[in-house]
mmCIF file of C-alpha atoms in Angstrom:
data_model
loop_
_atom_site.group_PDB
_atom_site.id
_atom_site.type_symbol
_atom_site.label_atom_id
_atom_site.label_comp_id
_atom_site.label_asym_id
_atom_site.label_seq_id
_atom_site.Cartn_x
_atom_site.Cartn_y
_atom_site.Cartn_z
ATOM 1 C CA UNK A 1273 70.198 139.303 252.036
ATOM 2 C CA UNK A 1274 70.238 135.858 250.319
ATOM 3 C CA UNK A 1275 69.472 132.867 252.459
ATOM 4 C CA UNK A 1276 71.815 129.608 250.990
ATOM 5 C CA UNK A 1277 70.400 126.181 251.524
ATOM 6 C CA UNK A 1278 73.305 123.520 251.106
ATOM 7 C CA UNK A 1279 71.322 120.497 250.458
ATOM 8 C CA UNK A 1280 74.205 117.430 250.907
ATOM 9 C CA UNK A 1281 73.605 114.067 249.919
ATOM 10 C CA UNK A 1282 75.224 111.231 252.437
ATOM 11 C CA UNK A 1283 78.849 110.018 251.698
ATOM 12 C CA UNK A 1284 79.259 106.724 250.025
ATOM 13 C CA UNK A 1285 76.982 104.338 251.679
ATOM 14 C CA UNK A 1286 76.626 100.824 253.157
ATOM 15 C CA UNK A 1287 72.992 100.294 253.401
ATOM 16 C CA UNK A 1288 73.317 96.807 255.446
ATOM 17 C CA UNK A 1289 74.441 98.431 258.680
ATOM 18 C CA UNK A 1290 72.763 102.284 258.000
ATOM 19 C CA UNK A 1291 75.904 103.803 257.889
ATOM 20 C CA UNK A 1292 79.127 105.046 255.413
ATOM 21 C CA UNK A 1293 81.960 102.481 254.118
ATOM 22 C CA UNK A 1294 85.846 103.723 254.250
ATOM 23 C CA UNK A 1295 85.548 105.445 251.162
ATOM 24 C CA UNK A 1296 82.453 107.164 252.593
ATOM 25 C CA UNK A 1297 84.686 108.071 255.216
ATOM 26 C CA UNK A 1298 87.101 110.190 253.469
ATOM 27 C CA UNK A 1299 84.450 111.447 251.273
ATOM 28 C CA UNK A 1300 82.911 112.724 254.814
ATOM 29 C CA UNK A 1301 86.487 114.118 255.961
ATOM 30 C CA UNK A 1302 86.574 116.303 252.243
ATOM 31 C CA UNK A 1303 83.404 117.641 252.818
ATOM 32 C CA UNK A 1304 84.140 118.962 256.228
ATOM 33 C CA UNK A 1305 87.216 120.245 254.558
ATOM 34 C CA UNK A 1306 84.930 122.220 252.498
ATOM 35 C CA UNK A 1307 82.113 123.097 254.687
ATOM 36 C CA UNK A 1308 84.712 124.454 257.425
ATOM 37 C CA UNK A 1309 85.020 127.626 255.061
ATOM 38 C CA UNK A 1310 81.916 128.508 254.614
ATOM 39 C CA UNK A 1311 80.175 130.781 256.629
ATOM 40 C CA UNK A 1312 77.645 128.209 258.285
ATOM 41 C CA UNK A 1313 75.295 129.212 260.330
ATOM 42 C CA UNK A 1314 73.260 126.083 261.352
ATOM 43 C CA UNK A 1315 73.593 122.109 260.518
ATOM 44 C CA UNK A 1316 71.034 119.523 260.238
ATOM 45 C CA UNK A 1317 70.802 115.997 259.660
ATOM 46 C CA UNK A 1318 68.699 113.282 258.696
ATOM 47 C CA UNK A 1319 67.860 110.592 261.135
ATOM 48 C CA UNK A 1320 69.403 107.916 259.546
ATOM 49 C CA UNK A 1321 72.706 106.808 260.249
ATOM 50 C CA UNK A 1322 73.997 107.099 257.006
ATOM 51 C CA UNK A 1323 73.493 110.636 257.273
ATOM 52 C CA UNK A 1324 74.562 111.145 260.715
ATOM 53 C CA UNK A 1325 78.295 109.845 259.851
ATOM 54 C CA UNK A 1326 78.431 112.193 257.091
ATOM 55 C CA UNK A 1327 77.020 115.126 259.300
ATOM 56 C CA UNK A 1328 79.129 114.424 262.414
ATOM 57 C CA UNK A 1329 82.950 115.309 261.152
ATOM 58 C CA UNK A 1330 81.650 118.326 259.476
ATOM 59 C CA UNK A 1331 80.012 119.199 262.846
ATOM 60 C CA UNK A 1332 83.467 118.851 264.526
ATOM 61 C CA UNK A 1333 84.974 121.295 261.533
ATOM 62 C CA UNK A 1334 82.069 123.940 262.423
ATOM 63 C CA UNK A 1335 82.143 123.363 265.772
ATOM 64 C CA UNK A 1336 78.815 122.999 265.744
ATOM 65 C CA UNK A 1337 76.277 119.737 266.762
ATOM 66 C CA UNK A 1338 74.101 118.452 264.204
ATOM 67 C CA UNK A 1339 70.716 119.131 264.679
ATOM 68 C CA UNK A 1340 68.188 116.157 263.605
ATOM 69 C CA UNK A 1341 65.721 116.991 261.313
ATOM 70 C CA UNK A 1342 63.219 113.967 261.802
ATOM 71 C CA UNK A 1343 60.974 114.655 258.110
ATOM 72 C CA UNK A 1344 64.700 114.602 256.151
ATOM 73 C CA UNK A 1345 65.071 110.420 256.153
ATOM 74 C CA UNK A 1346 64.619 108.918 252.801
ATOM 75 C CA UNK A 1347 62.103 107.550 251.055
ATOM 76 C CA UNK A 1348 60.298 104.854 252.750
ATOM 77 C CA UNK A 1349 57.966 103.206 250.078
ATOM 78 C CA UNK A 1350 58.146 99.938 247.876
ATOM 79 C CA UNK A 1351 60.640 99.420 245.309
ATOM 80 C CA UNK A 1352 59.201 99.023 241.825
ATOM 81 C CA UNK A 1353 59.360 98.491 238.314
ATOM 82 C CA UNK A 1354 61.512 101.401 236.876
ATOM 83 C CA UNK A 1355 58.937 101.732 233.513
ATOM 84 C CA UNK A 1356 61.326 99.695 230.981
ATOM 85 C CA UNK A 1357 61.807 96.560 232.365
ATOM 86 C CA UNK A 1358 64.417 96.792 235.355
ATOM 87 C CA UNK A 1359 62.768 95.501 238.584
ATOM 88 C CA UNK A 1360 63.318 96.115 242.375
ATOM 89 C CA UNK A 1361 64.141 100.396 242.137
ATOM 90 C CA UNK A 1362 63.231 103.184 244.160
ATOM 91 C CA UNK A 1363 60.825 105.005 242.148
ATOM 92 C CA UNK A 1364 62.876 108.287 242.294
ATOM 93 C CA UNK A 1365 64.532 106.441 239.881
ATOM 94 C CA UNK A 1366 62.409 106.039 237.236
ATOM 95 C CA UNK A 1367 63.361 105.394 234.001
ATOM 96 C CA UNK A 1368 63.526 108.743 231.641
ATOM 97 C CA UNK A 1369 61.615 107.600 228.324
ATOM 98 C CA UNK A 1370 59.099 106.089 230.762
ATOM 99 C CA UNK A 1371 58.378 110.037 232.200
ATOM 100 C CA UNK A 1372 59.404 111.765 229.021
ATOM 101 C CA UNK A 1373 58.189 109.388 226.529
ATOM 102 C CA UNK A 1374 54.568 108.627 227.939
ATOM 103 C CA UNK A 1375 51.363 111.138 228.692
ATOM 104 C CA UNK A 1376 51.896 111.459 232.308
ATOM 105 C CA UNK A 1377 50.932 114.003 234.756
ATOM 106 C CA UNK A 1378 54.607 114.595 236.179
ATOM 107 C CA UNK A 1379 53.063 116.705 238.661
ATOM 108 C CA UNK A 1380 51.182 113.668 240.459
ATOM 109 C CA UNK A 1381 53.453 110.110 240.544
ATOM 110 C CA UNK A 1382 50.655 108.210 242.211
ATOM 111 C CA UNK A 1383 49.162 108.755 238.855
ATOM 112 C CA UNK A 1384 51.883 107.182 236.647
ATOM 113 C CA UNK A 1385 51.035 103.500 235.526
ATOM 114 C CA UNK A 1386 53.657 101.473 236.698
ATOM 115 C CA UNK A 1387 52.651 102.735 240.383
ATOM 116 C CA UNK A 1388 49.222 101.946 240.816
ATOM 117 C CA UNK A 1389 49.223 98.197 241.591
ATOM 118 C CA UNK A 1390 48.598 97.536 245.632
ATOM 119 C CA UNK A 1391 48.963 100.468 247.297
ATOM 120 C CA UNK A 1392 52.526 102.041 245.880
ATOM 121 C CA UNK A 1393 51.185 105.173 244.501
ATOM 122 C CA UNK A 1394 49.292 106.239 247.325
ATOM 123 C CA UNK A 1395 52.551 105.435 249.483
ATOM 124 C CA UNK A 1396 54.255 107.616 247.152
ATOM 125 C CA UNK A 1397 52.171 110.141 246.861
ATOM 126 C CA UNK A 1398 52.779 110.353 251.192
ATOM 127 C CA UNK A 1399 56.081 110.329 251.046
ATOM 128 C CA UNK A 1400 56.245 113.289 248.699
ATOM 129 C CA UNK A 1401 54.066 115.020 250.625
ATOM 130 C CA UNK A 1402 56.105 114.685 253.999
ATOM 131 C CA UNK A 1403 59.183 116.240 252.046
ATOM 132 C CA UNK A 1404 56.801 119.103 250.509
ATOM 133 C CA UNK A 1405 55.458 119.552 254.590
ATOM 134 C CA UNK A 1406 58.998 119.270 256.177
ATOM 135 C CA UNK A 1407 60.274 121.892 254.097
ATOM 136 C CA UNK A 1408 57.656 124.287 254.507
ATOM 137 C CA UNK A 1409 57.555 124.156 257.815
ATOM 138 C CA UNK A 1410 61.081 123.718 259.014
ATOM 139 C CA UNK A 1411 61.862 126.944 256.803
ATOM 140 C CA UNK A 1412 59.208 128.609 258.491
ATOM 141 C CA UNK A 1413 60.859 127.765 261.691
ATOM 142 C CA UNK A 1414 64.303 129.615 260.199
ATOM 143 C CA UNK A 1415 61.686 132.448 259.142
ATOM 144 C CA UNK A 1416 61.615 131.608 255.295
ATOM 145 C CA UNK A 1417 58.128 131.122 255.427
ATOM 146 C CA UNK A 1418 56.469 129.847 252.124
ATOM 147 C CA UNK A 1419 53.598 131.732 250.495
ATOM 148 C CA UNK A 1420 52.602 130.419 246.986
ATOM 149 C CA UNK A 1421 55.527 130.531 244.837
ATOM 150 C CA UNK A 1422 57.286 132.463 247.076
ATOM 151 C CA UNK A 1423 59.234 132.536 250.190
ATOM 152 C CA UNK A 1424 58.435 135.717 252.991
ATOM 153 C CA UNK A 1425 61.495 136.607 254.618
ATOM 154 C CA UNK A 1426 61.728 136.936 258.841
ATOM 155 C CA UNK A 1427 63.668 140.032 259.875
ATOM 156 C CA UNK A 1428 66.137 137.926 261.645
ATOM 157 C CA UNK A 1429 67.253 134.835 259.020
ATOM 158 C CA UNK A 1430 70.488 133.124 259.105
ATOM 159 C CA UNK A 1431 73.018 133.131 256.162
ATOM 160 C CA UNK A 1432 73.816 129.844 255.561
ATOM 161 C CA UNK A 1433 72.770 126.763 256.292
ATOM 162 C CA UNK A 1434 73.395 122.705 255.571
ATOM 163 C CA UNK A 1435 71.136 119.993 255.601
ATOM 164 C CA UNK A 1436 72.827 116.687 255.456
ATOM 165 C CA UNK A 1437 70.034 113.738 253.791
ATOM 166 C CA UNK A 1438 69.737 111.739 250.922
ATOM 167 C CA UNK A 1439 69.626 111.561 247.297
ATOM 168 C CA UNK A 1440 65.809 110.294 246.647
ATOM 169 C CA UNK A 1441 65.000 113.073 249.207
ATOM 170 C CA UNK A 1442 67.341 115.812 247.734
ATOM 171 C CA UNK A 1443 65.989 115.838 243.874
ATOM 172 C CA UNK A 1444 62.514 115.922 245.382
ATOM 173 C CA UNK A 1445 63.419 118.660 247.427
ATOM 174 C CA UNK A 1446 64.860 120.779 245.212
ATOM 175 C CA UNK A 1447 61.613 119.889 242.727
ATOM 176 C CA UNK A 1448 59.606 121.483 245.779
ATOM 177 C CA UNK A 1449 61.558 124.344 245.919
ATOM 178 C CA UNK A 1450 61.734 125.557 242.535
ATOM 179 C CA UNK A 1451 57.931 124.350 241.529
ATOM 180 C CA UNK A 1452 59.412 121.694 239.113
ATOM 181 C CA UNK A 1453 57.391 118.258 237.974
ATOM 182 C CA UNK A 1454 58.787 115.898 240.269
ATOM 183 C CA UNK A 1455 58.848 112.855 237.890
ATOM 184 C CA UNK A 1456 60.995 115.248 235.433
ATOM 185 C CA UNK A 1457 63.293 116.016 238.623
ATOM 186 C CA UNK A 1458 63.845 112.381 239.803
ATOM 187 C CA UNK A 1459 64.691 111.160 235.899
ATOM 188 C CA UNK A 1460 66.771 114.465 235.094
ATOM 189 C CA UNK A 1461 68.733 115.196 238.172
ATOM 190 C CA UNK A 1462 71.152 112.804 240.019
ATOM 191 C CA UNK A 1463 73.488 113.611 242.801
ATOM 192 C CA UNK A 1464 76.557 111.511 244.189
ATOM 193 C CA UNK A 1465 77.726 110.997 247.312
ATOM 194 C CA UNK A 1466 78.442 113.994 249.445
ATOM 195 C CA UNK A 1467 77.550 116.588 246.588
ATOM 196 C CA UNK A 1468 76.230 119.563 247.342
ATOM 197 C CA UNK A 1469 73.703 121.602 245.641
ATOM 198 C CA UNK A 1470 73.454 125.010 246.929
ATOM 199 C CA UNK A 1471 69.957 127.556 246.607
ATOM 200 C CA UNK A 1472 69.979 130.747 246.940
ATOM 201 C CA UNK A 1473 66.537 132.116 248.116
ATOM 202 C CA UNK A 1474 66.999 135.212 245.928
ATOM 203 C CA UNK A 1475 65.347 138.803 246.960
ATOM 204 C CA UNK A 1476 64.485 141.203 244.432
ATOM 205 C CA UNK A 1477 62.282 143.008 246.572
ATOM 206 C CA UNK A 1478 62.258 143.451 250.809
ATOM 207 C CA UNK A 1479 61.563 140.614 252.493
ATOM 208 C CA UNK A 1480 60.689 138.435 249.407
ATOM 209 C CA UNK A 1481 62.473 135.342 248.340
ATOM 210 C CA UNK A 1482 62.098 132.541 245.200
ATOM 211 C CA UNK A 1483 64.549 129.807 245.676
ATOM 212 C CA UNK A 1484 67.083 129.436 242.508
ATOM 213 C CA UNK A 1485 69.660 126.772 242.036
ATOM 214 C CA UNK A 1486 73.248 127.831 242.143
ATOM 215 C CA UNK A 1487 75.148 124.708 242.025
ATOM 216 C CA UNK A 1488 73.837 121.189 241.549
ATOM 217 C CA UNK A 1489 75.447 118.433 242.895
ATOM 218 C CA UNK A 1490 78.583 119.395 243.396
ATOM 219 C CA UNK A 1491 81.278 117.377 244.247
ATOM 220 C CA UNK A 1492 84.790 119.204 243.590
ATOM 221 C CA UNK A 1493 85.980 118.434 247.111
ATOM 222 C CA UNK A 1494 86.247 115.207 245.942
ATOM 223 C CA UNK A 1495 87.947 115.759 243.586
ATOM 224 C CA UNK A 1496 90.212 118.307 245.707
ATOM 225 C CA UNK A 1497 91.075 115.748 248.081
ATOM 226 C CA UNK A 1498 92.478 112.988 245.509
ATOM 227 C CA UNK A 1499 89.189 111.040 245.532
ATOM 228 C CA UNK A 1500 87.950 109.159 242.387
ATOM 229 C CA UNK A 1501 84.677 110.129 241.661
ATOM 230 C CA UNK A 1502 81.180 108.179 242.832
ATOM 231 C CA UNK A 1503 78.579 106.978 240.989
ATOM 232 C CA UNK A 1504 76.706 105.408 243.714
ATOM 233 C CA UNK A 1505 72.784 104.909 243.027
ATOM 234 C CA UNK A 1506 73.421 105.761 239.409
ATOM 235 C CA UNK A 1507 71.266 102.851 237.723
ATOM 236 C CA UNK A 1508 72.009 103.893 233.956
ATOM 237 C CA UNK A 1509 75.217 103.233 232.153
ATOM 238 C CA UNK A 1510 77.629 106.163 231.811
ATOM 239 C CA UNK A 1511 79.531 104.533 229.131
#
């Protein structure tokens, strides 16, 4: 039996009052649209409000209450220089030709350049870490419990589950998961508003699981419900 993990970034948000804007709000309604026909066994939420306006209609479609998951806020550290120039950005989004340009261990951020004045890389370098932690251990608590590069299945695991957080988070996540470079995962993946990427934790053999990707970011509810798409947090130029 394959576990899925939706991992769903926020609708569209307003950061000044921790919550969604109007648009958010009918991104929100889609999703729930969506969700409500899936098979889901168990929702969760991040703390922040954001999150928990986004969670709560697809709740009502499920029939289910969101359950908080306290590690799944965002990022918490300073905002810094994105490697090229641009000033004041979370450092999830780093610039790409700073990561794939420079001789950088992508492995460790608190050991790229740009993130070593004051104390920002060794805030970083926490916040990654609570992610990495939260995941391992609220899996364990679902009985996918991690062993190396592999997950150990519980007799008893549920089929489906959602996690409603944030993008920052989400990449980083799904970085964990897979055993990716986390600088190569915050400069090569973005997800809008309310997409959902989906993993499968795969089994080959009994009771053993490796997480794969099976859709990234996606956001065709959006797109079913008449919505023009979002390119919120998006820093580059799409042309």
């Amino acid at each position: 039996m394959n576990v899925l993990l939706h991992i769903i970034r926020h609708a569209d948000p307003d950061y000044s009052v921790d919550s969604i804007t109007p648009r958010g709000v009918d991104e929100a309604k889609a999703l729930a649209d969506r969700m409500s026909r899936r098979p889901i066994d168990g929702l969760y939420t991040s703390p922040l409000g954001r999150a928990i306006a986004t969670a709560e209609p697809v709740g009502h479609a499920l029939g289910m209450q969101p359950v908080v998951l306290d590690w799944a806020h965002e990022f918490s550290s300073p905002l810094v220089d994105d490697g090229v120039g641009r000033t004041g950005l979370a450092f999830w989004n780093v610039a790409g030709q700073y990561v794939r340009g420079g001789d950088l261990d992508l492995e460790r951020p608190d050991s790229f350049p740009l993130y070593l004045e004051g104390e920002a890389g060794t805030l970083i370098a926490a916040e990654v870490e609570r992610v990495r932690e939260g995941s391992d251990r609220w899996l364990a608590s679902i009985g996918v419990s991690r062993d190396g590069g592999v997950y150990r299945l519980a007799d008893k695991v549920p089929g489906e589950v959602a996690v409603v957080c944030h993008g920052g988070l989400g990449v980083t996540w799904v970085a964990h998961l897979l055993g990716l470079p986390v600088g190569l995962a915050w400069c090569g993946l973005f997800v809008a508003p309310t997409s959902v990427t989906t993993v499968a934790f795969e089994t080959r053999s009994p009771g053993i699981a490796v997480p794969r990707v099976i859709a990234l970011g996606d956001t065709s509810h959006i797109y079913a419900a008449g919505l023009a798409e979002n390119r919120s947090g998006f820093p580059g130029d799409f042309g």
